[in-house]
Amino acid sequence: MVKQKCHVSKWYNAGSKIILNATVPIYEVGEFIGTYNVSPGSMIVVNSPVVERLVENVNYVFIILVTVIVLAISIIVFIKIRK
C-alpha cells in the first residue's frame, strides 16, 4: 500500500538550504520522490524548481520484528504454562 501526502508550495531563493521533514508512523517508511529522491529529514540545496512528493510504504522490517517478538512471547508463555 502506497500513500501520498498533500501538495505544499513555497518560494525559496536559489542557494537556500532546506530540510524536507515529514511525520511518518513507525509502521511505515517514507521517501520524497521527485527532483532529489531523499528520505525525510534530508537537507537539499535549492538551485532550480524542486518538486518532491512524500511516498509512504509499509515498514516490513518493523512488522516482521513485532511479529517475531509476539510469537516468542507466546511460545515462552505456552512453555511456562505446560510445566
Short mmCIF file of N, CA, C and O in Angstrom, two decimals:
data_model
loop_
_atom_site.label_atom_id
_atom_site.label_comp_id
_atom_site.label_asym_id
_atom_site.label_seq_id
_atom_site.Cartn_x
_atom_site.Cartn_y
_atom_site.Cartn_z
N MET A 1 0.85 -1.18 0.00
CA MET A 1 0.00 0.00 0.00
C MET A 1 0.89 1.23 0.00
O MET A 1 1.75 1.39 0.85
N VAL A 2 0.69 2.12 -0.92
CA VAL A 2 1.46 3.35 -1.03
C VAL A 2 0.53 4.53 -0.79
O VAL A 2 -0.52 4.63 -1.42
N LYS A 3 0.90 5.41 0.15
CA LYS A 3 0.12 6.60 0.41
C LYS A 3 0.92 7.81 -0.01
O LYS A 3 2.13 7.85 0.15
N GLN A 4 0.24 8.81 -0.55
CA GLN A 4 0.89 10.04 -0.96
C GLN A 4 0.30 11.19 -0.16
O GLN A 4 -0.89 11.23 0.08
N LYS A 5 1.16 12.11 0.27
CA LYS A 5 0.74 13.25 1.07
C LYS A 5 0.36 14.42 0.17
O LYS A 5 0.63 14.44 -1.01
N CYS A 6 -0.24 15.44 0.80
CA CYS A 6 -0.73 16.60 0.07
C CYS A 6 0.40 17.47 -0.47
O CYS A 6 1.55 17.33 -0.10
N HIS A 7 0.03 18.40 -1.30
CA HIS A 7 0.95 19.31 -2.00
C HIS A 7 1.22 20.54 -1.14
O HIS A 7 0.31 21.14 -0.60
N VAL A 8 2.47 20.93 -1.01
CA VAL A 8 2.86 22.16 -0.32
C VAL A 8 3.72 22.96 -1.28
O VAL A 8 4.65 22.42 -1.88
N SER A 9 3.43 24.23 -1.42
CA SER A 9 4.18 25.08 -2.34
C SER A 9 4.74 26.27 -1.57
O SER A 9 4.02 26.92 -0.81
N LYS A 10 6.01 26.56 -1.77
CA LYS A 10 6.65 27.69 -1.11
C LYS A 10 7.82 28.15 -1.96
O LYS A 10 8.48 27.35 -2.59
N TRP A 11 8.10 29.45 -1.95
CA TRP A 11 9.20 30.02 -2.72
C TRP A 11 10.45 30.08 -1.85
O TRP A 11 10.42 30.55 -0.73
N TYR A 12 11.56 29.58 -2.39
CA TYR A 12 12.87 29.69 -1.75
C TYR A 12 13.83 30.28 -2.77
O TYR A 12 13.79 29.94 -3.95
N ASN A 13 14.71 31.14 -2.32
CA ASN A 13 15.72 31.74 -3.21
C ASN A 13 16.76 30.70 -3.59
O ASN A 13 17.03 29.75 -2.85
N ALA A 14 17.38 30.89 -4.76
CA ALA A 14 18.43 29.99 -5.22
C ALA A 14 19.55 29.94 -4.17
O ALA A 14 19.93 30.96 -3.61
N GLY A 15 20.03 28.73 -3.91
CA GLY A 15 21.09 28.54 -2.92
C GLY A 15 20.57 28.28 -1.53
O GLY A 15 21.34 27.98 -0.62
N SER A 16 19.26 28.40 -1.32
CA SER A 16 18.69 28.14 0.00
C SER A 16 18.85 26.66 0.36
O SER A 16 18.71 25.79 -0.49
N LYS A 17 19.17 26.42 1.62
CA LYS A 17 19.25 25.05 2.12
C LYS A 17 18.00 24.80 2.95
O LYS A 17 17.69 25.57 3.86
N ILE A 18 17.29 23.73 2.60
CA ILE A 18 16.08 23.39 3.36
C ILE A 18 16.13 21.92 3.74
O ILE A 18 16.81 21.11 3.11
N ILE A 19 15.41 21.61 4.81
CA ILE A 19 15.30 20.22 5.26
C ILE A 19 13.89 19.75 4.95
O ILE A 19 12.91 20.42 5.30
N LEU A 20 13.78 18.62 4.28
CA LEU A 20 12.48 18.04 3.95
C LEU A 20 12.04 17.16 5.12
O LEU A 20 12.55 16.07 5.31
N ASN A 21 11.12 17.68 5.92
CA ASN A 21 10.63 16.95 7.08
C ASN A 21 9.28 16.32 6.80
O ASN A 21 8.50 16.83 6.00
N ALA A 22 9.02 15.23 7.49
CA ALA A 22 7.73 14.56 7.40
C ALA A 22 7.55 13.71 8.64
O ALA A 22 8.50 13.14 9.16
N THR A 23 6.32 13.63 9.11
CA THR A 23 5.99 12.74 10.22
C THR A 23 5.43 11.46 9.63
O THR A 23 4.39 11.49 8.98
N VAL A 24 6.15 10.38 9.84
CA VAL A 24 5.76 9.09 9.29
C VAL A 24 5.58 8.12 10.46
O VAL A 24 6.45 8.01 11.31
N PRO A 25 4.44 7.41 10.52
CA PRO A 25 4.24 6.44 11.61
C PRO A 25 5.34 5.37 11.62
O PRO A 25 5.93 5.05 10.58
N ILE A 26 5.59 4.79 12.79
CA ILE A 26 6.67 3.82 12.95
C ILE A 26 6.47 2.58 12.07
O ILE A 26 7.43 1.94 11.66
N TYR A 27 5.24 2.26 11.73
CA TYR A 27 4.96 1.08 10.92
C TYR A 27 5.05 1.37 9.42
O TYR A 27 4.72 0.52 8.59
N GLU A 28 5.49 2.58 9.07
CA GLU A 28 5.67 2.94 7.66
C GLU A 28 7.05 3.57 7.46
O GLU A 28 7.67 4.04 8.41
N VAL A 29 7.51 3.58 6.22
CA VAL A 29 8.73 4.29 5.85
C VAL A 29 8.35 5.29 4.77
O VAL A 29 7.48 5.03 3.94
N GLY A 30 9.00 6.45 4.80
CA GLY A 30 8.69 7.48 3.82
C GLY A 30 9.90 7.84 2.99
O GLY A 30 11.04 7.71 3.43
N GLU A 31 9.62 8.30 1.78
CA GLU A 31 10.69 8.77 0.90
C GLU A 31 10.11 9.87 0.03
O GLU A 31 8.99 9.78 -0.46
N PHE A 32 10.89 10.95 -0.12
CA PHE A 32 10.49 12.01 -1.04
C PHE A 32 10.95 11.61 -2.44
O PHE A 32 12.12 11.34 -2.67
N ILE A 33 10.01 11.57 -3.37
CA ILE A 33 10.27 11.19 -4.75
C ILE A 33 10.08 12.43 -5.62
O ILE A 33 9.09 13.13 -5.48
N GLY A 34 11.03 12.70 -6.47
CA GLY A 34 10.92 13.85 -7.37
C GLY A 34 12.28 14.30 -7.83
O GLY A 34 13.06 13.51 -8.38
N THR A 35 12.61 15.56 -7.56
CA THR A 35 13.87 16.13 -8.02
C THR A 35 15.07 15.47 -7.35
O THR A 35 16.07 15.18 -8.00
N TYR A 36 14.99 15.22 -6.05
CA TYR A 36 16.14 14.71 -5.31
C TYR A 36 16.03 13.24 -4.87
O TYR A 36 17.03 12.59 -4.68
N ASN A 37 14.83 12.73 -4.61
CA ASN A 37 14.63 11.36 -4.13
C ASN A 37 15.41 11.10 -2.85
O ASN A 37 16.40 10.38 -2.83
N VAL A 38 14.96 11.71 -1.76
CA VAL A 38 15.65 11.61 -0.48
C VAL A 38 14.69 11.17 0.62
O VAL A 38 13.48 11.22 0.47
N SER A 39 15.27 10.76 1.76
CA SER A 39 14.48 10.37 2.93
C SER A 39 14.06 11.61 3.71
O SER A 39 14.73 12.65 3.64
N PRO A 40 12.96 11.51 4.48
CA PRO A 40 12.58 12.63 5.35
C PRO A 40 13.73 12.99 6.28
O PRO A 40 14.45 12.14 6.77
N GLY A 41 13.91 14.28 6.50
CA GLY A 41 15.00 14.77 7.34
C GLY A 41 16.24 15.14 6.56
O GLY A 41 17.20 15.67 7.12
N SER A 42 16.24 14.90 5.26
CA SER A 42 17.40 15.22 4.41
C SER A 42 17.44 16.71 4.08
O SER A 42 16.40 17.34 3.92
N MET A 43 18.66 17.25 3.96
CA MET A 43 18.83 18.64 3.56
C MET A 43 19.09 18.69 2.06
O MET A 43 19.84 17.88 1.53
N ILE A 44 18.43 19.65 1.41
CA ILE A 44 18.67 19.85 -0.02
C ILE A 44 19.02 21.32 -0.25
O ILE A 44 18.71 22.18 0.56
N VAL A 45 19.68 21.60 -1.38
CA VAL A 45 20.01 22.97 -1.78
C VAL A 45 19.15 23.30 -2.99
O VAL A 45 19.15 22.58 -3.98
N VAL A 46 18.43 24.40 -2.90
CA VAL A 46 17.54 24.82 -3.99
C VAL A 46 18.34 25.61 -5.01
O VAL A 46 18.86 26.67 -4.71
N ASN A 47 18.46 25.07 -6.23
CA ASN A 47 19.14 25.76 -7.32
C ASN A 47 18.24 25.92 -8.54
O ASN A 47 18.61 26.57 -9.51
N SER A 48 17.09 25.28 -8.49
CA SER A 48 16.12 25.33 -9.57
C SER A 48 14.79 24.88 -8.97
O SER A 48 14.73 24.51 -7.80
N PRO A 49 13.72 24.91 -9.74
CA PRO A 49 12.45 24.44 -9.19
C PRO A 49 12.57 23.00 -8.66
O PRO A 49 13.21 22.15 -9.29
N VAL A 50 12.00 22.78 -7.51
CA VAL A 50 12.07 21.47 -6.85
C VAL A 50 10.65 20.93 -6.71
O VAL A 50 9.75 21.63 -6.26
N VAL A 51 10.47 19.68 -7.10
CA VAL A 51 9.20 19.01 -6.91
C VAL A 51 9.49 17.71 -6.16
O VAL A 51 10.22 16.86 -6.66
N GLU A 52 8.97 17.60 -4.96
CA GLU A 52 9.14 16.38 -4.16
C GLU A 52 7.77 15.93 -3.67
O GLU A 52 6.94 16.75 -3.28
N ARG A 53 7.54 14.64 -3.68
CA ARG A 53 6.28 14.04 -3.24
C ARG A 53 6.62 12.99 -2.19
O ARG A 53 7.45 12.12 -2.44
N LEU A 54 6.01 13.09 -0.99
CA LEU A 54 6.25 12.10 0.05
C LEU A 54 5.45 10.85 -0.25
O LEU A 54 4.23 10.89 -0.41
N VAL A 55 6.15 9.74 -0.37
CA VAL A 55 5.51 8.44 -0.61
C VAL A 55 5.79 7.57 0.61
O VAL A 55 6.94 7.44 1.03
N GLU A 56 4.73 6.99 1.17
CA GLU A 56 4.87 6.12 2.34
C GLU A 56 4.55 4.69 1.96
O GLU A 56 3.60 4.42 1.21
N ASN A 57 5.38 3.77 2.46
CA ASN A 57 5.18 2.34 2.26
C ASN A 57 5.21 1.64 3.60
O ASN A 57 5.72 2.18 4.58
N VAL A 58 4.71 0.42 3.64
CA VAL A 58 4.72 -0.36 4.87
C VAL A 58 6.16 -0.66 5.26
O VAL A 58 6.99 -1.01 4.41
N ASN A 59 6.47 -0.52 6.55
CA ASN A 59 7.79 -0.83 7.08
C ASN A 59 7.82 -2.32 7.42
O ASN A 59 7.51 -2.73 8.54
N TYR A 60 8.19 -3.14 6.46
CA TYR A 60 8.14 -4.60 6.64
C TYR A 60 9.09 -5.08 7.73
O TYR A 60 8.78 -6.04 8.43
N VAL A 61 10.22 -4.42 7.91
CA VAL A 61 11.16 -4.81 8.96
C VAL A 61 10.49 -4.67 10.33
O VAL A 61 10.58 -5.56 11.17
N PHE A 62 9.80 -3.55 10.55
CA PHE A 62 9.10 -3.33 11.82
C PHE A 62 8.00 -4.37 12.02
O PHE A 62 7.87 -4.94 13.11
N ILE A 63 7.20 -4.63 10.98
CA ILE A 63 6.10 -5.59 11.08
C ILE A 63 6.64 -6.98 11.40
O ILE A 63 6.11 -7.68 12.27
N ILE A 64 7.69 -7.40 10.74
CA ILE A 64 8.28 -8.73 10.98
C ILE A 64 8.86 -8.80 12.39
O ILE A 64 8.66 -9.80 13.09
N LEU A 65 9.53 -7.75 12.83
CA LEU A 65 10.11 -7.73 14.18
C LEU A 65 9.04 -7.85 15.25
O LEU A 65 9.18 -8.63 16.19
N VAL A 66 7.97 -7.10 15.11
CA VAL A 66 6.87 -7.18 16.08
C VAL A 66 6.25 -8.58 16.07
O VAL A 66 5.97 -9.15 17.12
N THR A 67 6.07 -9.15 14.90
CA THR A 67 5.50 -10.49 14.79
C THR A 67 6.40 -11.52 15.47
O THR A 67 5.91 -12.38 16.21
N VAL A 68 7.71 -11.43 15.25
CA VAL A 68 8.65 -12.37 15.88
C VAL A 68 8.61 -12.22 17.40
O VAL A 68 8.61 -13.22 18.13
N ILE A 69 8.56 -10.99 17.90
CA ILE A 69 8.51 -10.77 19.35
C ILE A 69 7.24 -11.34 19.94
O ILE A 69 7.27 -12.01 20.98
N VAL A 70 6.11 -11.10 19.29
CA VAL A 70 4.83 -11.63 19.78
C VAL A 70 4.85 -13.15 19.78
O VAL A 70 4.41 -13.80 20.74
N LEU A 71 5.37 -13.75 18.72
CA LEU A 71 5.46 -15.21 18.66
C LEU A 71 6.39 -15.76 19.74
O LEU A 71 6.08 -16.76 20.39
N ALA A 72 7.52 -15.11 19.97
CA ALA A 72 8.46 -15.55 21.00
C ALA A 72 7.83 -15.48 22.38
O ALA A 72 7.95 -16.43 23.18
N ILE A 73 7.14 -14.41 22.68
CA ILE A 73 6.46 -14.28 23.97
C ILE A 73 5.38 -15.35 24.11
O ILE A 73 5.24 -15.97 25.17
N SER A 74 4.63 -15.59 23.05
CA SER A 74 3.57 -16.62 23.08
C SER A 74 4.16 -18.00 23.35
O SER A 74 3.61 -18.78 24.13
N ILE A 75 5.27 -18.31 22.70
CA ILE A 75 5.91 -19.62 22.90
C ILE A 75 6.43 -19.75 24.33
O ILE A 75 6.25 -20.79 24.97
N ILE A 76 7.04 -18.70 24.87
CA ILE A 76 7.54 -18.74 26.24
C ILE A 76 6.40 -18.93 27.23
O ILE A 76 6.50 -19.75 28.15
N VAL A 77 5.31 -18.21 27.04
CA VAL A 77 4.15 -18.36 27.92
C VAL A 77 3.57 -19.76 27.81
O VAL A 77 3.25 -20.40 28.81
N PHE A 78 3.47 -20.29 26.61
CA PHE A 78 2.95 -21.64 26.40
C PHE A 78 3.82 -22.68 27.11
O PHE A 78 3.31 -23.58 27.76
N ILE A 79 5.13 -22.53 27.01
CA ILE A 79 6.06 -23.49 27.66
C ILE A 79 5.94 -23.38 29.17
O ILE A 79 5.92 -24.40 29.88
N LYS A 80 5.84 -22.16 29.71
CA LYS A 80 5.70 -21.97 31.16
C LYS A 80 4.40 -22.57 31.69
O LYS A 80 4.37 -23.14 32.77
N ILE A 81 3.32 -22.45 30.93
CA ILE A 81 2.03 -22.98 31.36
C ILE A 81 2.04 -24.51 31.35
O ILE A 81 1.47 -25.14 32.24
N ARG A 82 2.72 -25.11 30.41
CA ARG A 82 2.76 -26.57 30.31
C ARG A 82 3.57 -27.21 31.43
O ARG A 82 3.40 -28.39 31.71
N LYS A 83 4.46 -26.48 32.06
CA LYS A 83 5.30 -27.05 33.13
C LYS A 83 4.56 -27.26 34.39
O LYS A 83 3.73 -26.78 34.90
#
